[in-house]
Every structure is written in structure tokens, then in C-alpha cells.
Short mmCIF file of C-alpha atoms in Angstrom, two decimals:
data_model
loop_
_atom_site.label_atom_id
_atom_site.label_comp_id
_atom_site.label_asym_id
_atom_site.label_seq_id
_atom_site.Cartn_x
_atom_site.Cartn_y
_atom_site.Cartn_z
CA SER A 14 -0.11 -0.05 0.07
CA ASN A 15 3.00 2.38 0.72
CA ASP A 16 4.16 1.74 -2.95
CA PHE A 17 0.71 2.86 -4.39
CA GLN A 18 0.75 5.70 -2.15
CA LYS A 19 4.35 6.85 -3.47
CA TYR A 20 3.05 6.14 -7.03
CA CYS A 21 0.06 8.36 -6.54
CA ASP A 22 2.00 11.12 -4.97
CA ASN A 23 4.69 10.98 -7.95
CA GLU A 24 1.81 11.27 -10.32
CA ASN A 25 -0.02 13.90 -8.40
CA ILE A 26 -2.79 11.55 -8.03
CA LYS A 27 -5.19 12.36 -4.89
CA MET A 28 -6.06 8.96 -3.09
CA PHE A 29 -8.83 8.70 -0.48
CA GLN A 30 -8.96 5.92 1.90
CA ILE A 31 -12.54 4.23 2.09
CA THR A 32 -14.24 2.74 5.18
CA THR A 33 -14.95 -0.93 4.75
CA GLY A 34 -18.58 -1.74 5.54
CA LEU A 35 -19.80 1.75 5.68
CA PRO A 36 -20.76 2.49 2.11
CA ARG A 37 -22.47 5.90 3.13
CA VAL A 38 -19.51 7.41 4.25
CA ASN A 39 -17.45 6.86 1.13
CA GLY A 40 -19.63 9.51 -0.77
CA GLN A 41 -20.33 9.47 -4.39
CA VAL A 42 -17.30 6.98 -5.37
CA GLU A 43 -19.57 4.15 -3.43
CA ARG A 44 -22.61 5.02 -5.61
CA LEU A 45 -20.16 4.61 -8.63
CA ASN A 46 -18.88 1.23 -7.36
CA ALA A 47 -22.51 0.05 -6.98
CA ILE A 48 -23.25 0.56 -10.54
CA ILE A 49 -19.85 -0.90 -11.79
CA ILE A 50 -20.02 -4.16 -9.60
CA SER A 51 -23.85 -4.89 -10.68
CA VAL A 52 -22.85 -4.26 -14.29
CA LEU A 53 -19.77 -6.76 -14.13
CA SER A 54 -21.70 -9.12 -12.26
CA LYS A 55 -24.72 -9.30 -15.14
CA LEU A 56 -22.15 -9.55 -17.80
CA SER A 57 -20.14 -12.36 -16.46
CA ILE A 58 -23.26 -14.18 -15.24
CA ASP A 59 -22.29 -17.31 -17.34
CA ASP A 60 -18.85 -17.34 -15.76
CA PRO A 61 -18.52 -15.00 -12.52
CA SER A 62 -14.57 -15.98 -12.53
CA LYS A 63 -13.94 -14.10 -15.58
CA TRP A 64 -15.59 -10.84 -14.71
CA TYR A 65 -12.07 -8.95 -15.13
CA ARG A 66 -12.59 -9.46 -19.12
CA TYR A 67 -15.43 -6.80 -19.03
CA VAL A 68 -13.60 -3.99 -16.81
CA ASP A 69 -12.19 -2.26 -19.93
CA ARG A 70 -15.72 -2.08 -21.38
CA VAL A 71 -17.45 -0.96 -18.18
CA GLN A 72 -14.75 1.56 -17.54
CA GLN A 73 -15.27 3.07 -20.98
CA ALA A 74 -19.03 3.32 -20.48
CA VAL A 75 -18.79 4.76 -17.00
CA ASN A 76 -16.22 7.35 -18.71
CA LEU A 77 -18.80 7.82 -21.44
CA THR A 78 -21.76 8.50 -19.18
CA TYR A 79 -23.23 12.14 -18.59
CA SER A 80 -23.24 13.22 -15.09
CA ARG A 81 -25.50 15.80 -13.98
CA SER A 82 -23.10 16.89 -11.29
CA ILE A 83 -20.51 18.03 -13.91
CA LYS A 84 -22.80 18.54 -16.71
CA THR A 85 -20.54 16.30 -19.24
CA THR A 86 -18.95 13.17 -19.42
CA PRO A 87 -15.81 12.31 -17.25
CA PHE A 88 -13.81 11.59 -20.19
CA GLU A 89 -14.64 15.04 -21.85
CA LEU A 90 -14.13 16.65 -18.78
CA LEU A 91 -10.64 15.08 -18.42
CA ILE A 92 -9.55 15.25 -21.84
CA GLY A 93 -11.51 18.04 -23.56
CA THR A 94 -12.88 16.47 -26.35
CA LYS A 95 -15.55 13.63 -26.86
CA MET A 96 -14.53 10.00 -26.95
CA ARG A 97 -14.69 8.39 -30.53
CA THR A 98 -15.65 4.71 -29.95
CA LYS A 99 -17.90 2.35 -31.24
CA ASP A 100 -21.27 2.35 -29.30
CA ASP A 101 -21.63 -0.69 -26.79
CA PRO A 102 -25.59 -1.03 -26.55
CA GLN A 103 -25.38 -3.96 -23.99
CA ILE A 104 -23.05 -2.08 -21.49
CA HIS A 105 -24.85 1.12 -22.22
CA ASP A 106 -28.43 -0.33 -21.34
CA LEU A 107 -27.09 -2.17 -18.36
CA SER A 108 -25.40 0.76 -16.94
CA GLN A 109 -28.55 3.07 -17.40
CA GLN A 110 -30.72 0.47 -15.49
CA GLU A 111 -28.18 0.53 -12.91
CA ILE A 112 -28.21 4.15 -12.53
CA THR A 113 -32.07 4.39 -12.63
CA GLU A 114 -32.44 1.79 -10.22
CA LEU A 115 -29.86 3.40 -7.65
CA PHE A 116 -31.54 6.67 -8.13
CA ASN A 117 -34.77 5.24 -7.27
CA ASN A 118 -33.71 3.35 -4.22
CA GLU A 119 -31.59 6.31 -2.76
CA ARG A 120 -34.96 8.53 -3.44
CA CYS A 121 -36.94 5.92 -1.59
CA GLU A 122 -34.74 5.64 1.37
CA GLN A 123 -34.48 9.69 1.51
CA ARG A 124 -38.25 9.82 1.47
CA LYS A 125 -38.45 7.13 4.27
CA GLN A 126 -35.79 9.11 6.38
CA ALA A 127 -37.70 12.36 5.76
CA LYS A 128 -40.90 10.82 7.01
CA LEU A 129 -39.29 9.48 10.18
CA GLN A 130 -37.81 12.99 10.95
CA ILE A 131 -41.22 14.59 10.30
CA LEU A 132 -42.64 12.10 12.69
CA LYS A 133 -39.83 12.87 15.21
CA ILE A 134 -40.27 16.43 15.31
CA GLN A 135 -44.28 16.21 15.29
CA SER A 136 -43.67 14.24 18.32
CA GLU A 137 -41.40 16.62 20.12
CA ASN A 138 -43.37 19.55 19.23
CA LYS A 139 -46.67 17.86 20.75
CA LYS A 140 -44.65 17.01 23.85
CA THR A 141 -43.52 20.74 24.42
CA TYR A 142 -46.81 22.01 23.77
CA ASN A 143 -48.69 19.90 25.79
CA LEU A 144 -46.47 20.88 28.79
CA ARG A 145 -47.81 24.30 28.54
CA ARG A 146 -51.60 23.41 27.59
CA LYS A 147 -54.06 22.79 29.88
CA GLN A 148 -56.91 20.58 29.02
CA ALA A 149 -59.73 22.27 27.13
CA GLN A 150 -63.15 23.15 28.96
CA GLN A 151 -66.37 21.15 27.61
CA TYR A 152 -69.55 22.96 27.04
CA LYS A 153 -72.99 21.84 26.42
CA ILE A 154 -75.76 22.88 24.30
CA ASN A 155 -77.55 25.96 25.69
CA ASP A 156 -74.58 26.98 27.88
CA LEU A 157 -73.89 30.73 28.09
CA VAL A 158 -70.32 31.74 27.01
CA ALA A 159 -68.30 34.83 26.41
CA ILE A 160 -66.37 34.74 23.27
CA LYS A 161 -62.84 36.64 22.65
CA ARG A 162 -62.69 39.39 20.36
CA THR A 163 -60.43 38.31 17.51
CA GLN A 164 -60.43 41.24 15.31
CA PHE A 165 -59.10 44.86 16.40
CA GLY A 166 -59.57 47.80 14.37
CA SER A 167 -58.86 51.63 14.91
CA GLY A 168 -60.35 52.59 18.36
CA LEU A 169 -61.02 49.04 19.51
CA LYS A 170 -57.91 48.43 21.47
CA LEU A 171 -59.38 49.64 24.75
CA LYS A 172 -62.85 47.89 24.33
CA SER A 173 -63.47 44.51 26.25
CA LYS A 174 -61.68 41.67 24.94
CA PHE A 175 -64.80 39.42 25.08
CA LEU A 176 -68.29 39.55 23.73
CA GLY A 177 -71.43 38.17 24.86
CA PRO A 178 -73.46 36.70 26.14
CA TYR A 179 -73.45 33.97 23.42
CA GLN A 180 -75.60 30.60 23.77
CA ILE A 181 -73.97 27.40 22.36
CA THR A 182 -76.11 25.96 19.55
CA LYS A 183 -74.11 23.25 18.18
CA ILE A 184 -70.89 21.16 19.41
CA LYS A 185 -68.35 20.40 16.78
CA ASN A 186 -65.03 18.67 16.42
CA ASN A 187 -61.80 19.58 17.82
CA ASN A 188 -63.44 21.60 20.68
CA SER A 189 -65.18 23.90 18.53
CA TYR A 190 -68.79 25.48 18.69
CA ASP A 191 -71.44 27.19 16.86
CA VAL A 192 -72.83 30.13 19.12
CA ARG A 193 -75.68 32.54 18.83
CA LYS A 194 -75.70 36.19 20.40
CA LEU A 195 -78.68 36.55 22.82
CA THR A 196 -78.90 40.29 22.94
CA ASN A 197 -78.09 43.70 21.09
CA ALA A 198 -74.72 43.83 22.42
CA GLU A 199 -71.51 44.16 20.15
CA GLY A 200 -70.44 41.01 18.13
CA PRO A 201 -71.48 38.99 15.24
CA ILE A 202 -75.10 37.47 15.47
CA ASN A 203 -73.80 34.07 14.62
CA THR A 204 -70.34 32.67 14.52
CA THR A 205 -67.89 29.67 15.07
CA THR A 206 -65.26 29.75 18.00
CA THR A 207 -63.14 27.51 19.80
CA ALA A 208 -62.97 26.54 23.62
CA GLU A 209 -59.66 28.07 23.49
CA TYR A 210 -61.40 31.58 23.01
CA MET A 211 -64.43 30.99 25.24
CA LYS A 212 -65.25 31.04 28.80
CA PRO A 213 -68.28 30.75 30.86
CA TRP A 214 -70.83 33.83 30.95
CA ALA A 215 -70.89 35.30 34.43
CA LYS A 216 -74.57 35.75 34.99
CA ASP A 217 -74.55 38.01 37.79
CA ASN A 218 -72.48 40.73 35.84
CA ASP A 219 -74.56 40.75 32.58
CA ALA A 220 -75.40 44.65 32.82
CA THR A 221 -71.70 45.43 33.45
CA PHE A 222 -69.78 42.70 31.13
CA GLY A 223 -67.74 45.30 29.12
CA SER A 224 -65.71 46.49 32.16
CA ASN A 225 -66.20 43.45 34.28
CA VAL A 226 -62.92 41.92 35.54
CA GLN A 227 -64.47 38.44 35.31
CA GLN A 228 -64.99 38.62 31.85
CA ASP A 229 -61.85 40.28 30.26
CA GLY A 230 -59.10 40.29 32.82
CA ARG A 231 -59.10 44.12 33.30
CA MET A 232 -60.01 46.62 36.16
CA TRP A 233 -60.55 50.08 35.65
CA VAL A 234 -59.91 52.52 38.28
CA ILE A 235 -61.47 55.86 38.10
CA LYS A 236 -59.63 58.75 39.87
CA GLY A 237 -61.73 61.66 41.07
#
């Protein structure tokens, strides 16, 4: 191995040591090796011990194969001109089949890994979210509730954060509800909201709902 290393140094050849049994760490060369081995195996299927007889043909086919990463063939990139040689349909077809199969296998593996990663992140996000989230309160048909104001325009920032009273008319999926306004107070007549934006209506404070600390969490202090 030292003699070969010296030869590479003398010829200005950059040599890379590969890791046996771990193809993924060897990069693009391992992808090329997989194609070469597969094509040689198919060409020498009648007599596997004579695989070496086809090395030159396979090497030539590889050097003439267009590569997307360099946008040309390896031969043309190295020599600067196209190789003039007789076409070898058998080698060409086999190499293209292997390239396509390898591409499809790698794509399936990438999609599989992406799916696993998405599920992992979703699980972590759900776990983190649930640590800060309390169980949604459940309501029944005809319950009176206050609903959170979700739209704030000019001059509305100082108004109550909640509207109501509203009566629940329908229970829907994912803790959402259809509600109907019972008075002429501010807010839509019919709307859909979620338990996150609802709270039970304080019946003993209907008249002062707009400034009620129980409804919107604020307290007004009037100084004389």
C-alpha cells in the first residue's frame, strides 16, 4: 500500500482511503462502485470468475456516461473532447438500468428518512406544546359563554376583550362550537369559535359585562 501511495504522490494523484463496511461515508465513489459491480455481475453471469474481462468495457461506458453534477462526461471533462468509439448498446443499457435503479432506491430511502424525521419533530413539538397547555373546558348545548374578540381595528383596543352573552347551538369537532348572540350587544349574531377563545358567562354581571374583571381580566380605576 505504501508503494501505491508513493506512485499516487509522484503522479499527483489524490488518493482517498475508504471505510470498509460503511458505504455511506465514502460518498459518490460508493455509488459508482455499486453500478460497476452490478454491471460486471450481469455481464459475467455465465462465468463469474471471468468478470475481469469486462472491466475495460464497463470503464469506458462509465467515462462516457453524462453526469448531472459536472454537466458533461468524465472523459470530456478530463480530455476536453468527446471520445470517438464504437457504441456498446449492452453496456449502455445495463449501466442506465443500474443508474435508474440506484436513483429510485436512494429516493425511496430519502423519503423514508424524511418521513421518520417529520414524525420525530411532530412528536417533540406535541410534547413541548402539551407541557404548557391545559385541557380544554367542555361545554354543552345552551350553555352561556363569552367569546374572545379576534378582530381589533381603530379605536377598539380599549374595548372589552370578550363579547357576549352567546348561547352554544352546536358542538363540533376539535373543541369548536357554533354560538348565537342573545342580546343587542356588540359582536356577530352567529359565529363559530373554539374552547380556547371561550369562557363561561358570568350571569350575575350581565349589565356590566363590558368592564367586568371576571370577563376580560381588566380592572378600571376611576380617579376623582
